[in-house]
Amino acid sequence: MRMYDIIAKKRDGFELSTEEINFFVGGCTTEEIPDYQISALLMAIYLNGMTDREIYDLTLAMAKSGQQADLGGIDGVTVDKHSTGGVGDKTTLIVAPLAAALGVRVAKMSGRGLGHTGGTVDKLESIDGFKTTLSPDEFVRCVNDVGVCVIGQSGNLAPADKKLYALRDVTATVSSIPLIASSIMSKKIASGNSCILLDVKTGSGAFMKTPDEAYVLAEQMVKIGAAAGRKTAALVTNMNIPLGYAVGNSLEVIEALRILKGEQTDELYHLCVELAANMLRLASEKPIEECRVLAANAISDGSALRKFEEMTAAQGGDVRLLKNTRLFKRASGVHSVRSKKSGFICHMDSEKIGMSAVILGAGRTKKGDSVDHSAGIVLRKKTGDYTEQGEEIAVLYTNNPSSTLQAESVYLDALTYSNDKPDKPPLIISSIMG
Ligand code: URA
C-alpha cells in the first residue's frame, strides 16, 4: 500500500477502505509516514469529508494506537463526561462528585489548559497536595473506594491523534467535523468508560461557532460512541458567554464549591444538574425527570460536597481549603475593571476573555508552560446586565502586575454594549439522548 495512492483517492472524493485507514494511522504512530503526506491527506479529508464508516474506522484505529485504560476492576457502571472546551468551564469539578454521589462510577481522565480554555487538571492542582498522577491500580482503587477519581490523561493515550492534532493545528485543518469527532472520541474510547456524556460547546469561545454545526458534531460523536458499544449522549450548550463568574484555576474551584454548597443557583448550577442527571440516566436508565430531582437533592443535602471532599482527601489534597476557601493562595495584584460606557452588555467574546485570563498568568500559550493557580478574572457583570460608566464590571487577579493593562484592554475589547436589554439565549440549546 502506498500513502500517495491513499491521498489521491481521498483528493478525488472516494471512500477509503478500513485497511487504508489502518495503514495511515499505523504510519502516523510509527512516524513512518512523513508529515507532508499526513498533512496532504488531512487537507483532502477537510475538503472532501468522510463517510460514517470511515470516521468510525479512523476513530478506532487512533484509539488503538496507544495505551487503552482497563477499567474492568471497577465495580459498577462507569460514565465519562467530556466538554469540547470552554472559558470558565468548571463543570467537571462539580459534576464528577455530584454524579458519584448518585451512585455513578466516575473514572475521569482530564486535560490541562491550552490557549484560551482552561483544563480540569490545572484547576484541581490549585488545591495544595492534590495528585493528578496515579498508577492504574491506584486509580481503580480510588474509584471503587470513593466513587470518583479525576487524573491527568496518560501520555500514551491515542498517540496517533496527538500526531494528527499537532499537524492540523499548523495546516488549517482543525475545524473539520470528521477530524474533530474522531479525535475526541478516540480518546474517550481509549479511556475505557462504558457510557459517555458529551457537552458540545457552541459560540465565540468554541470550535463550533453555530448551534447547527455543534449539533452535527454532537450527532457524529454519538454515532461513533454507539458503534463502539458505548452508551453515548450529548448536550449542545452556549459558549457565547463564559460559564459562571470565575475564570482561572483556584477562582474556579472556589466557584465550584459555592455550587456544591448550594450557595449559587444560577445557570451554571442548572447545567451541572442537567449533566449529572444525564450521566445517571445513562448509567441507570431511570427517567431523566427523576434523575434531575435526584441530582438537585444531592446538592441540597450536601452529599455531592462530601464526595468532593472525599475525592480530594483520597488524592492527597488539603481538605481544609474546601471548608475555608480563604486559605487558597491569593494573587498579590488585584485590579478593578471599570466600564467605559453606560448600557446593557449584549455580547461577551468568551475567547477574548479566556485570553485575558491567560495574559494574567492563568493559562498557557504553549504546552509545558507553567500556570499561576491564583491568577484569573471574576466577572461582576455578564450579558444582559446593565452597567453605568465607571462601574466595576470585573476584577483581575495576577502575580505579574505588568500584565494588568494588556489583560484589561483585551477584556474590555471582548464586550459589546446596547441601549436595549438583549434577549438572553438559553444555556442548554439542544440534546441528543443517545
Ligand atoms: N478536542 C480534541 O481533542 N480534538 C479536536 O480535534 C478538537 C478538540
Short mmCIF file of C-alpha atoms and ligand atoms in Angstrom, two decimals:
data_model
loop_
_atom_site.label_atom_id
_atom_site.label_comp_id
_atom_site.label_asym_id
_atom_site.label_seq_id
_atom_site.Cartn_x
_atom_site.Cartn_y
_atom_site.Cartn_z
CA MET A 1 0.00 0.00 0.00
CA ARG A 2 1.28 3.49 -0.82
CA MET A 3 0.39 6.68 1.02
CA TYR A 4 0.49 8.51 -2.33
CA ASP A 5 -2.46 6.43 -3.61
CA ILE A 6 -4.46 6.98 -0.41
CA ILE A 7 -4.02 10.76 -0.71
CA ALA A 8 -5.02 10.69 -4.39
CA LYS A 9 -8.11 8.57 -3.63
CA LYS A 10 -9.38 10.98 -0.97
CA ARG A 11 -8.44 14.01 -3.10
CA ASP A 12 -10.71 12.61 -5.83
CA GLY A 13 -13.61 12.15 -3.41
CA PHE A 14 -13.56 8.37 -2.96
CA GLU A 15 -14.16 6.41 0.25
CA LEU A 16 -11.06 4.93 1.94
CA SER A 17 -11.16 1.28 2.99
CA THR A 18 -10.61 0.12 6.58
CA GLU A 19 -7.21 -1.26 5.54
CA GLU A 20 -6.17 2.09 4.05
CA ILE A 21 -7.21 3.97 7.18
CA ASN A 22 -5.38 1.47 9.41
CA PHE A 23 -2.28 1.81 7.22
CA PHE A 24 -2.43 5.60 7.53
CA VAL A 25 -2.93 5.63 11.33
CA GLY A 26 -0.27 2.95 11.83
CA GLY A 27 2.21 5.00 9.80
CA CYS A 28 1.40 8.15 11.82
CA THR A 29 2.05 6.28 15.08
CA THR A 30 5.36 4.79 13.98
CA GLU A 31 6.32 8.06 12.27
CA GLU A 32 6.97 6.13 9.03
CA ILE A 33 4.71 8.47 7.05
CA PRO A 34 6.28 11.91 6.60
CA ASP A 35 4.46 15.00 7.89
CA TYR A 36 3.89 16.37 4.36
CA GLN A 37 1.93 13.28 3.30
CA ILE A 38 -0.08 13.21 6.53
CA SER A 39 -0.86 16.91 6.05
CA ALA A 40 -1.93 16.37 2.44
CA LEU A 41 -4.38 13.66 3.49
CA LEU A 42 -5.70 15.84 6.31
CA MET A 43 -6.43 18.61 3.82
CA ALA A 44 -8.13 16.15 1.44
CA ILE A 45 -10.31 14.93 4.35
CA TYR A 46 -11.00 18.54 5.35
CA LEU A 47 -12.18 19.37 1.82
CA ASN A 48 -13.99 16.14 0.89
CA GLY A 49 -15.22 14.84 4.27
CA MET A 50 -15.60 11.22 5.32
CA THR A 51 -18.44 8.71 5.47
CA ASP A 52 -19.68 7.45 8.86
CA ARG A 53 -17.80 4.20 8.28
CA GLU A 54 -14.52 5.98 7.53
CA ILE A 55 -14.93 8.22 10.61
CA TYR A 56 -15.56 5.18 12.79
CA ASP A 57 -12.53 3.35 11.37
CA LEU A 58 -10.32 6.41 11.90
CA THR A 59 -11.55 6.76 15.49
CA LEU A 60 -10.99 3.12 16.36
CA ALA A 61 -7.55 2.99 14.74
CA MET A 62 -6.48 6.08 16.73
CA ALA A 63 -8.00 4.69 19.97
CA LYS A 64 -5.94 1.52 19.48
CA SER A 65 -2.73 3.38 18.58
CA GLY A 66 -1.59 3.56 22.23
CA GLN A 67 -2.46 2.56 25.75
CA GLN A 68 -6.12 1.70 26.44
CA ALA A 69 -7.34 2.10 30.01
CA ASP A 70 -8.60 -1.07 31.64
CA LEU A 71 -11.48 -0.15 33.95
CA GLY A 72 -12.55 -3.80 34.31
CA GLY A 73 -11.61 -3.72 38.02
CA ILE A 74 -14.22 -1.08 38.80
CA ASP A 75 -17.49 -2.31 40.34
CA GLY A 76 -20.45 -0.62 38.68
CA VAL A 77 -21.15 1.36 35.53
CA THR A 78 -18.53 3.98 34.65
CA VAL A 79 -19.65 7.17 32.93
CA ASP A 80 -17.32 9.74 31.39
CA LYS A 81 -18.24 13.37 30.82
CA HIS A 82 -16.43 15.39 28.17
CA SER A 83 -16.66 19.05 27.32
CA THR A 84 -15.35 20.27 23.97
CA GLY A 85 -13.75 23.14 25.84
CA GLY A 86 -14.88 26.47 27.12
CA VAL A 87 -14.00 29.53 29.15
CA GLY A 88 -14.80 29.27 32.85
CA ASP A 89 -15.88 25.66 32.30
CA LYS A 90 -15.54 24.18 35.78
CA THR A 91 -18.38 21.70 35.31
CA THR A 92 -16.19 18.60 35.84
CA LEU A 93 -15.28 19.84 39.33
CA ILE A 94 -18.99 19.88 40.19
CA VAL A 95 -20.45 17.13 38.05
CA ALA A 96 -17.89 14.40 38.79
CA PRO A 97 -18.55 14.32 42.58
CA LEU A 98 -22.25 15.04 42.02
CA ALA A 99 -22.66 12.02 39.74
CA ALA A 100 -20.63 9.89 42.17
CA ALA A 101 -22.97 10.94 44.98
CA LEU A 102 -25.78 9.50 42.81
CA GLY A 103 -24.00 6.13 42.61
CA VAL A 104 -22.42 6.60 39.18
CA ARG A 105 -18.77 5.47 38.93
CA VAL A 106 -16.67 8.37 37.63
CA ALA A 107 -13.20 7.36 36.42
CA LYS A 108 -12.18 10.52 34.67
CA MET A 109 -9.06 11.46 32.76
CA SER A 110 -8.84 15.19 32.13
CA GLY A 111 -6.54 17.55 30.32
CA ARG A 112 -4.54 20.66 31.10
CA GLY A 113 -5.49 24.08 29.79
CA LEU A 114 -4.15 25.28 26.47
CA GLY A 115 -4.84 28.62 24.77
CA HIS A 116 -7.97 30.42 25.90
CA THR A 117 -9.61 27.37 27.53
CA GLY A 118 -8.74 26.05 30.98
CA GLY A 119 -8.13 22.43 31.99
CA THR A 120 -9.55 20.47 34.92
CA VAL A 121 -6.13 19.11 35.95
CA ASP A 122 -4.72 22.64 36.45
CA LYS A 123 -7.81 23.59 38.44
CA LEU A 124 -7.55 20.59 40.76
CA GLU A 125 -3.84 21.23 41.27
CA SER A 126 -4.68 24.61 42.77
CA ILE A 127 -5.74 22.58 45.83
CA ASP A 128 -2.49 22.07 47.79
CA GLY A 129 -1.26 18.47 47.57
CA PHE A 130 -3.89 17.28 45.05
CA LYS A 131 -2.28 14.48 42.99
CA THR A 132 -3.46 14.12 39.40
CA THR A 133 -0.96 11.38 38.51
CA LEU A 134 -1.88 7.96 39.93
CA SER A 135 -0.90 4.46 38.84
CA PRO A 136 -3.66 2.47 37.08
CA ASP A 137 -4.16 0.38 40.27
CA GLU A 138 -4.43 3.47 42.49
CA PHE A 139 -6.90 4.99 40.01
CA VAL A 140 -9.18 1.92 40.06
CA ARG A 141 -8.91 1.66 43.87
CA CYS A 142 -9.86 5.32 44.31
CA VAL A 143 -12.93 4.90 42.07
CA ASN A 144 -14.00 1.76 43.96
CA ASP A 145 -13.45 3.38 47.40
CA VAL A 146 -14.82 6.88 46.75
CA GLY A 147 -16.88 6.54 43.56
CA VAL A 148 -14.87 9.20 41.74
CA CYS A 149 -11.29 9.92 40.77
CA VAL A 150 -10.00 12.59 38.36
CA ILE A 151 -6.49 12.28 36.97
CA GLY A 152 -4.43 13.66 34.09
CA GLN A 153 -4.63 11.96 30.74
CA SER A 154 -1.96 9.29 30.20
CA GLY A 155 0.80 10.48 27.87
CA ASN A 156 0.31 7.47 25.63
CA LEU A 157 -3.45 7.74 25.09
CA ALA A 158 -4.20 7.78 21.33
CA PRO A 159 -0.69 8.89 20.20
CA ALA A 160 -1.83 8.90 16.56
CA ASP A 161 -4.35 11.60 17.45
CA LYS A 162 -1.60 13.61 19.13
CA LYS A 163 0.43 13.50 15.91
CA LEU A 164 -2.56 14.41 13.73
CA TYR A 165 -3.72 17.19 16.06
CA ALA A 166 -0.28 18.83 16.04
CA LEU A 167 -0.29 18.84 12.23
CA ARG A 168 -3.92 20.00 11.99
CA ASP A 169 -3.03 22.91 14.22
CA VAL A 170 -0.47 24.22 11.71
CA THR A 171 -2.21 23.27 8.43
CA ALA A 172 -5.59 24.98 8.95
CA THR A 173 -7.39 21.64 9.23
CA VAL A 174 -8.66 21.74 12.82
CA SER A 175 -12.24 22.76 12.08
CA SER A 176 -13.35 19.60 10.27
CA ILE A 177 -16.22 17.63 11.82
CA PRO A 178 -14.84 14.16 10.86
CA LEU A 179 -11.43 15.10 12.27
CA ILE A 180 -12.73 16.70 15.49
CA ALA A 181 -15.24 13.89 16.14
CA SER A 182 -12.67 11.13 15.59
CA SER A 183 -10.03 12.98 17.64
CA ILE A 184 -12.26 13.43 20.69
CA MET A 185 -13.91 10.01 20.50
CA SER A 186 -10.61 8.13 20.03
CA LYS A 187 -9.50 9.39 23.46
CA LYS A 188 -12.91 8.71 25.03
CA ILE A 189 -12.92 5.14 23.71
CA ALA A 190 -9.33 4.54 24.83
CA SER A 191 -10.30 5.83 28.31
CA GLY A 192 -12.43 2.70 28.73
CA ASN A 193 -15.72 4.03 30.16
CA SER A 194 -18.93 2.20 29.27
CA CYS A 195 -21.01 5.39 28.93
CA ILE A 196 -20.04 8.82 27.60
CA LEU A 197 -21.81 12.16 28.05
CA LEU A 198 -20.63 14.93 25.72
CA ASP A 199 -21.05 18.65 26.36
CA VAL A 200 -20.57 20.20 22.92
CA LYS A 201 -19.98 23.93 23.16
CA THR A 202 -21.04 26.47 20.56
CA GLY A 203 -20.28 30.17 20.26
CA SER A 204 -17.39 32.60 20.34
CA GLY A 205 -15.28 30.54 22.75
CA ALA A 206 -15.86 27.22 20.99
CA PHE A 207 -14.65 25.24 17.96
CA MET A 208 -18.20 25.15 16.60
CA LYS A 209 -19.37 28.72 16.10
CA THR A 210 -23.06 27.96 15.39
CA PRO A 211 -25.58 25.68 17.17
CA ASP A 212 -26.25 23.85 13.89
CA GLU A 213 -22.58 22.94 13.41
CA ALA A 214 -22.34 21.90 17.07
CA TYR A 215 -25.39 19.66 16.67
CA VAL A 216 -23.87 17.93 13.63
CA LEU A 217 -20.64 17.34 15.59
CA ALA A 218 -22.61 16.03 18.59
CA GLU A 219 -24.62 13.68 16.38
CA GLN A 220 -21.45 12.37 14.74
CA MET A 221 -19.81 11.65 18.11
CA VAL A 222 -22.94 9.94 19.47
CA LYS A 223 -22.95 7.71 16.35
CA ILE A 224 -19.28 6.80 16.87
CA GLY A 225 -19.87 6.02 20.56
CA ALA A 226 -22.84 3.77 19.74
CA ALA A 227 -20.88 1.94 17.01
CA ALA A 228 -18.10 1.31 19.56
CA GLY A 229 -20.61 -0.18 22.03
CA ARG A 230 -20.59 2.81 24.42
CA LYS A 231 -23.87 4.39 25.51
CA THR A 232 -23.36 7.97 24.40
CA ALA A 233 -25.46 11.13 24.74
CA ALA A 234 -24.77 14.82 24.12
CA LEU A 235 -25.89 18.29 25.12
CA VAL A 236 -25.19 21.32 22.93
CA THR A 237 -24.52 24.31 25.18
CA ASN A 238 -23.88 28.02 24.71
CA MET A 239 -20.31 29.35 24.93
CA ASN A 240 -21.14 32.90 23.81
CA ILE A 241 -20.68 33.80 27.44
CA PRO A 242 -18.17 32.43 29.97
CA LEU A 243 -19.64 29.78 32.28
CA GLY A 244 -20.33 31.16 35.72
CA TYR A 245 -18.44 34.14 37.12
CA ALA A 246 -14.88 32.87 37.66
CA VAL A 247 -12.17 32.29 35.03
CA GLY A 248 -8.86 30.94 36.36
CA ASN A 249 -7.82 27.92 38.33
CA SER A 250 -8.32 28.44 42.08
CA LEU A 251 -11.05 31.04 41.40
CA GLU A 252 -12.97 28.33 39.51
CA VAL A 253 -12.50 25.78 42.30
CA ILE A 254 -13.92 28.34 44.74
CA GLU A 255 -16.92 28.91 42.46
CA ALA A 256 -17.43 25.14 42.05
CA LEU A 257 -17.52 24.85 45.85
CA ARG A 258 -20.17 27.58 46.01
CA ILE A 259 -22.34 25.49 43.66
CA LEU A 260 -21.71 22.29 45.64
CA LYS A 261 -22.54 24.13 48.88
CA GLY A 262 -25.85 25.28 47.36
CA GLU A 263 -24.81 28.96 47.60
CA GLN A 264 -25.06 29.68 43.85
CA THR A 265 -28.11 28.51 41.92
CA ASP A 266 -27.63 30.19 38.56
CA GLU A 267 -27.33 28.79 35.04
CA LEU A 268 -24.06 27.05 35.90
CA TYR A 269 -25.90 25.18 38.68
CA HIS A 270 -28.68 24.18 36.26
CA LEU A 271 -26.18 22.98 33.64
CA CYS A 272 -24.38 20.85 36.24
CA VAL A 273 -27.65 19.32 37.45
CA GLU A 274 -28.57 18.53 33.84
CA LEU A 275 -25.16 16.97 33.10
CA ALA A 276 -25.16 14.84 36.26
CA ALA A 277 -28.79 13.81 35.62
CA ASN A 278 -27.83 12.67 32.12
CA MET A 279 -24.88 10.70 33.49
CA LEU A 280 -27.21 8.95 35.94
CA ARG A 281 -29.71 8.27 33.15
CA LEU A 282 -27.01 6.68 31.01
CA ALA A 283 -25.84 4.51 33.92
CA SER A 284 -29.24 3.54 35.30
CA GLU A 285 -31.89 4.10 32.60
CA LYS A 286 -34.04 5.91 35.17
CA PRO A 287 -36.31 8.57 33.58
CA ILE A 288 -34.50 11.90 33.12
CA GLU A 289 -37.06 13.79 35.26
CA GLU A 290 -36.30 11.52 38.22
CA CYS A 291 -32.54 11.89 37.61
CA ARG A 292 -32.85 15.70 37.68
CA VAL A 293 -34.62 15.60 41.07
CA LEU A 294 -32.01 13.20 42.49
CA ALA A 295 -29.16 15.42 41.22
CA ALA A 296 -30.64 18.58 42.73
CA ASN A 297 -31.18 16.73 46.03
CA ALA A 298 -27.56 15.57 46.14
CA ILE A 299 -26.51 19.22 46.15
CA SER A 300 -29.08 20.38 48.70
CA ASP A 301 -28.40 17.50 51.13
CA GLY A 302 -24.61 18.05 50.97
CA SER A 303 -23.76 14.59 49.62
CA ALA A 304 -22.11 15.96 46.43
CA LEU A 305 -19.92 18.30 48.51
CA ARG A 306 -18.92 15.39 50.77
CA LYS A 307 -17.91 13.39 47.68
CA PHE A 308 -15.69 16.27 46.53
CA GLU A 309 -14.07 16.32 49.97
CA GLU A 310 -13.60 12.53 49.96
CA MET A 311 -12.10 12.64 46.46
CA THR A 312 -9.73 15.46 47.47
CA ALA A 313 -8.61 13.56 50.58
CA ALA A 314 -8.13 10.32 48.60
CA GLN A 315 -5.99 12.18 46.04
CA GLY A 316 -3.82 13.83 48.69
CA GLY A 317 -5.39 17.31 48.60
CA ASP A 318 -5.76 19.60 51.60
CA VAL A 319 -9.46 19.40 52.51
CA ARG A 320 -9.16 22.42 54.83
CA LEU A 321 -9.13 24.67 51.73
CA LEU A 322 -12.53 23.31 50.68
CA LYS A 323 -14.03 24.09 54.06
CA ASN A 324 -12.47 27.57 54.21
CA THR A 325 -11.75 28.92 50.73
CA ARG A 326 -9.91 31.93 52.19
CA LEU A 327 -7.00 29.51 52.67
CA PHE A 328 -6.41 29.31 48.88
CA LYS A 329 -3.28 31.25 47.87
CA ARG A 330 -4.30 34.73 46.74
CA ALA A 331 -2.74 36.72 43.90
CA SER A 332 -0.69 39.71 45.04
CA GLY A 333 -2.22 42.04 42.43
CA VAL A 334 -5.94 42.86 42.33
CA HIS A 335 -7.27 45.28 39.70
CA SER A 336 -10.80 46.54 39.25
CA VAL A 337 -12.00 46.87 35.63
CA ARG A 338 -14.47 49.76 35.20
CA SER A 339 -16.96 50.12 32.37
CA LYS A 340 -16.02 52.67 29.71
CA LYS A 341 -19.69 53.39 28.97
CA SER A 342 -23.24 53.00 30.21
CA GLY A 343 -25.58 50.43 28.69
CA PHE A 344 -26.53 46.77 28.58
CA ILE A 345 -23.80 44.24 27.88
CA CYS A 346 -25.24 42.43 24.86
CA HIS A 347 -22.32 40.16 23.92
CA MET A 348 -19.18 38.79 25.59
CA ASP A 349 -16.48 37.27 23.40
CA SER A 350 -15.51 34.27 25.54
CA GLU A 351 -12.33 33.63 23.58
CA LYS A 352 -11.03 37.13 24.32
CA ILE A 353 -11.98 36.80 27.98
CA GLY A 354 -10.10 33.49 28.11
CA MET A 355 -7.08 35.18 26.51
CA SER A 356 -7.26 38.00 29.06
CA ALA A 357 -7.01 35.35 31.82
CA VAL A 358 -4.05 33.74 30.02
CA ILE A 359 -2.26 37.13 29.92
CA LEU A 360 -2.75 37.40 33.70
CA GLY A 361 -0.97 34.03 34.06
CA ALA A 362 -3.96 31.69 34.46
CA GLY A 363 -3.26 29.66 31.29
CA ARG A 364 -0.55 28.67 28.90
CA THR A 365 0.13 29.67 25.31
CA LYS A 366 2.26 26.61 24.65
CA LYS A 367 2.43 23.11 26.07
CA GLY A 368 4.68 22.79 29.10
CA ASP A 369 4.33 26.44 30.27
CA SER A 370 3.58 26.72 33.97
CA VAL A 371 0.35 28.32 35.18
CA ASP A 372 -0.30 30.68 38.06
CA HIS A 373 -3.07 28.96 40.01
CA SER A 374 -4.25 32.15 41.72
CA ALA A 375 -4.45 34.32 38.56
CA GLY A 376 -7.70 34.97 36.73
CA ILE A 377 -10.84 37.05 36.48
CA VAL A 378 -14.04 37.39 38.46
CA LEU A 379 -16.85 38.75 36.32
CA ARG A 380 -19.17 41.21 38.03
CA LYS A 381 -21.41 41.89 35.01
CA LYS A 382 -22.44 39.49 32.28
CA THR A 383 -24.53 39.53 29.10
CA GLY A 384 -27.92 41.07 29.81
CA ASP A 385 -26.69 43.18 32.78
CA TYR A 386 -26.89 46.98 32.79
CA THR A 387 -23.80 48.92 33.79
CA GLU A 388 -23.10 52.59 34.42
CA GLN A 389 -19.94 54.15 33.03
CA GLY A 390 -17.22 53.78 35.69
CA GLU A 391 -18.95 50.87 37.45
CA GLU A 392 -16.88 47.79 38.30
CA ILE A 393 -17.52 45.08 35.70
CA ALA A 394 -14.72 42.61 36.52
CA VAL A 395 -11.80 42.05 38.89
CA LEU A 396 -8.42 40.88 37.59
CA TYR A 397 -6.07 38.80 39.78
CA THR A 398 -2.39 38.33 38.95
CA ASN A 399 1.07 37.94 40.41
CA ASN A 400 2.51 39.71 37.35
CA PRO A 401 1.41 43.35 37.65
CA SER A 402 2.94 44.28 34.28
CA SER A 403 0.27 42.11 32.58
CA THR A 404 -2.69 44.01 34.02
CA LEU A 405 -3.05 46.79 31.44
CA GLN A 406 -2.92 44.44 28.46
CA ALA A 407 -5.34 41.99 30.13
CA GLU A 408 -7.74 44.86 30.89
CA SER A 409 -7.64 46.10 27.32
CA VAL A 410 -8.36 42.60 25.92
CA TYR A 411 -11.18 42.18 28.47
CA LEU A 412 -12.82 45.49 27.54
CA ASP A 413 -12.49 44.66 23.85
CA ALA A 414 -14.49 41.45 24.48
CA LEU A 415 -17.63 43.39 25.44
CA THR A 416 -20.37 44.76 23.18
CA TYR A 417 -22.99 47.16 24.56
CA SER A 418 -26.53 48.07 23.50
CA ASN A 419 -29.13 50.57 24.68
CA ASP A 420 -31.88 47.94 24.89
CA LYS A 421 -31.87 44.91 27.16
CA PRO A 422 -30.79 41.96 24.98
CA ASP A 423 -32.55 38.60 24.93
CA LYS A 424 -30.66 36.05 26.97
CA PRO A 425 -30.01 32.92 24.90
CA PRO A 426 -30.60 29.60 26.68
CA LEU A 427 -27.51 27.87 28.10
CA ILE A 428 -28.66 24.39 27.01
CA ILE A 429 -29.55 24.64 23.32
CA SER A 430 -30.34 21.04 22.38
CA SER A 431 -29.68 17.46 23.38
CA ILE A 432 -29.24 14.05 21.80
CA MET A 433 -30.37 11.44 24.27
CA GLY A 434 -28.47 8.55 22.68
N1 URA B 1 -10.51 18.47 21.09
C1 URA B 1 -9.85 17.39 20.64
O1 URA B 1 -9.42 16.55 21.43
N2 URA B 1 -9.68 17.26 19.31
C2 URA B 1 -10.14 18.15 18.42
O2 URA B 1 -9.95 17.96 17.24
C3 URA B 1 -10.81 19.28 18.89
C4 URA B 1 -10.99 19.41 20.25
#
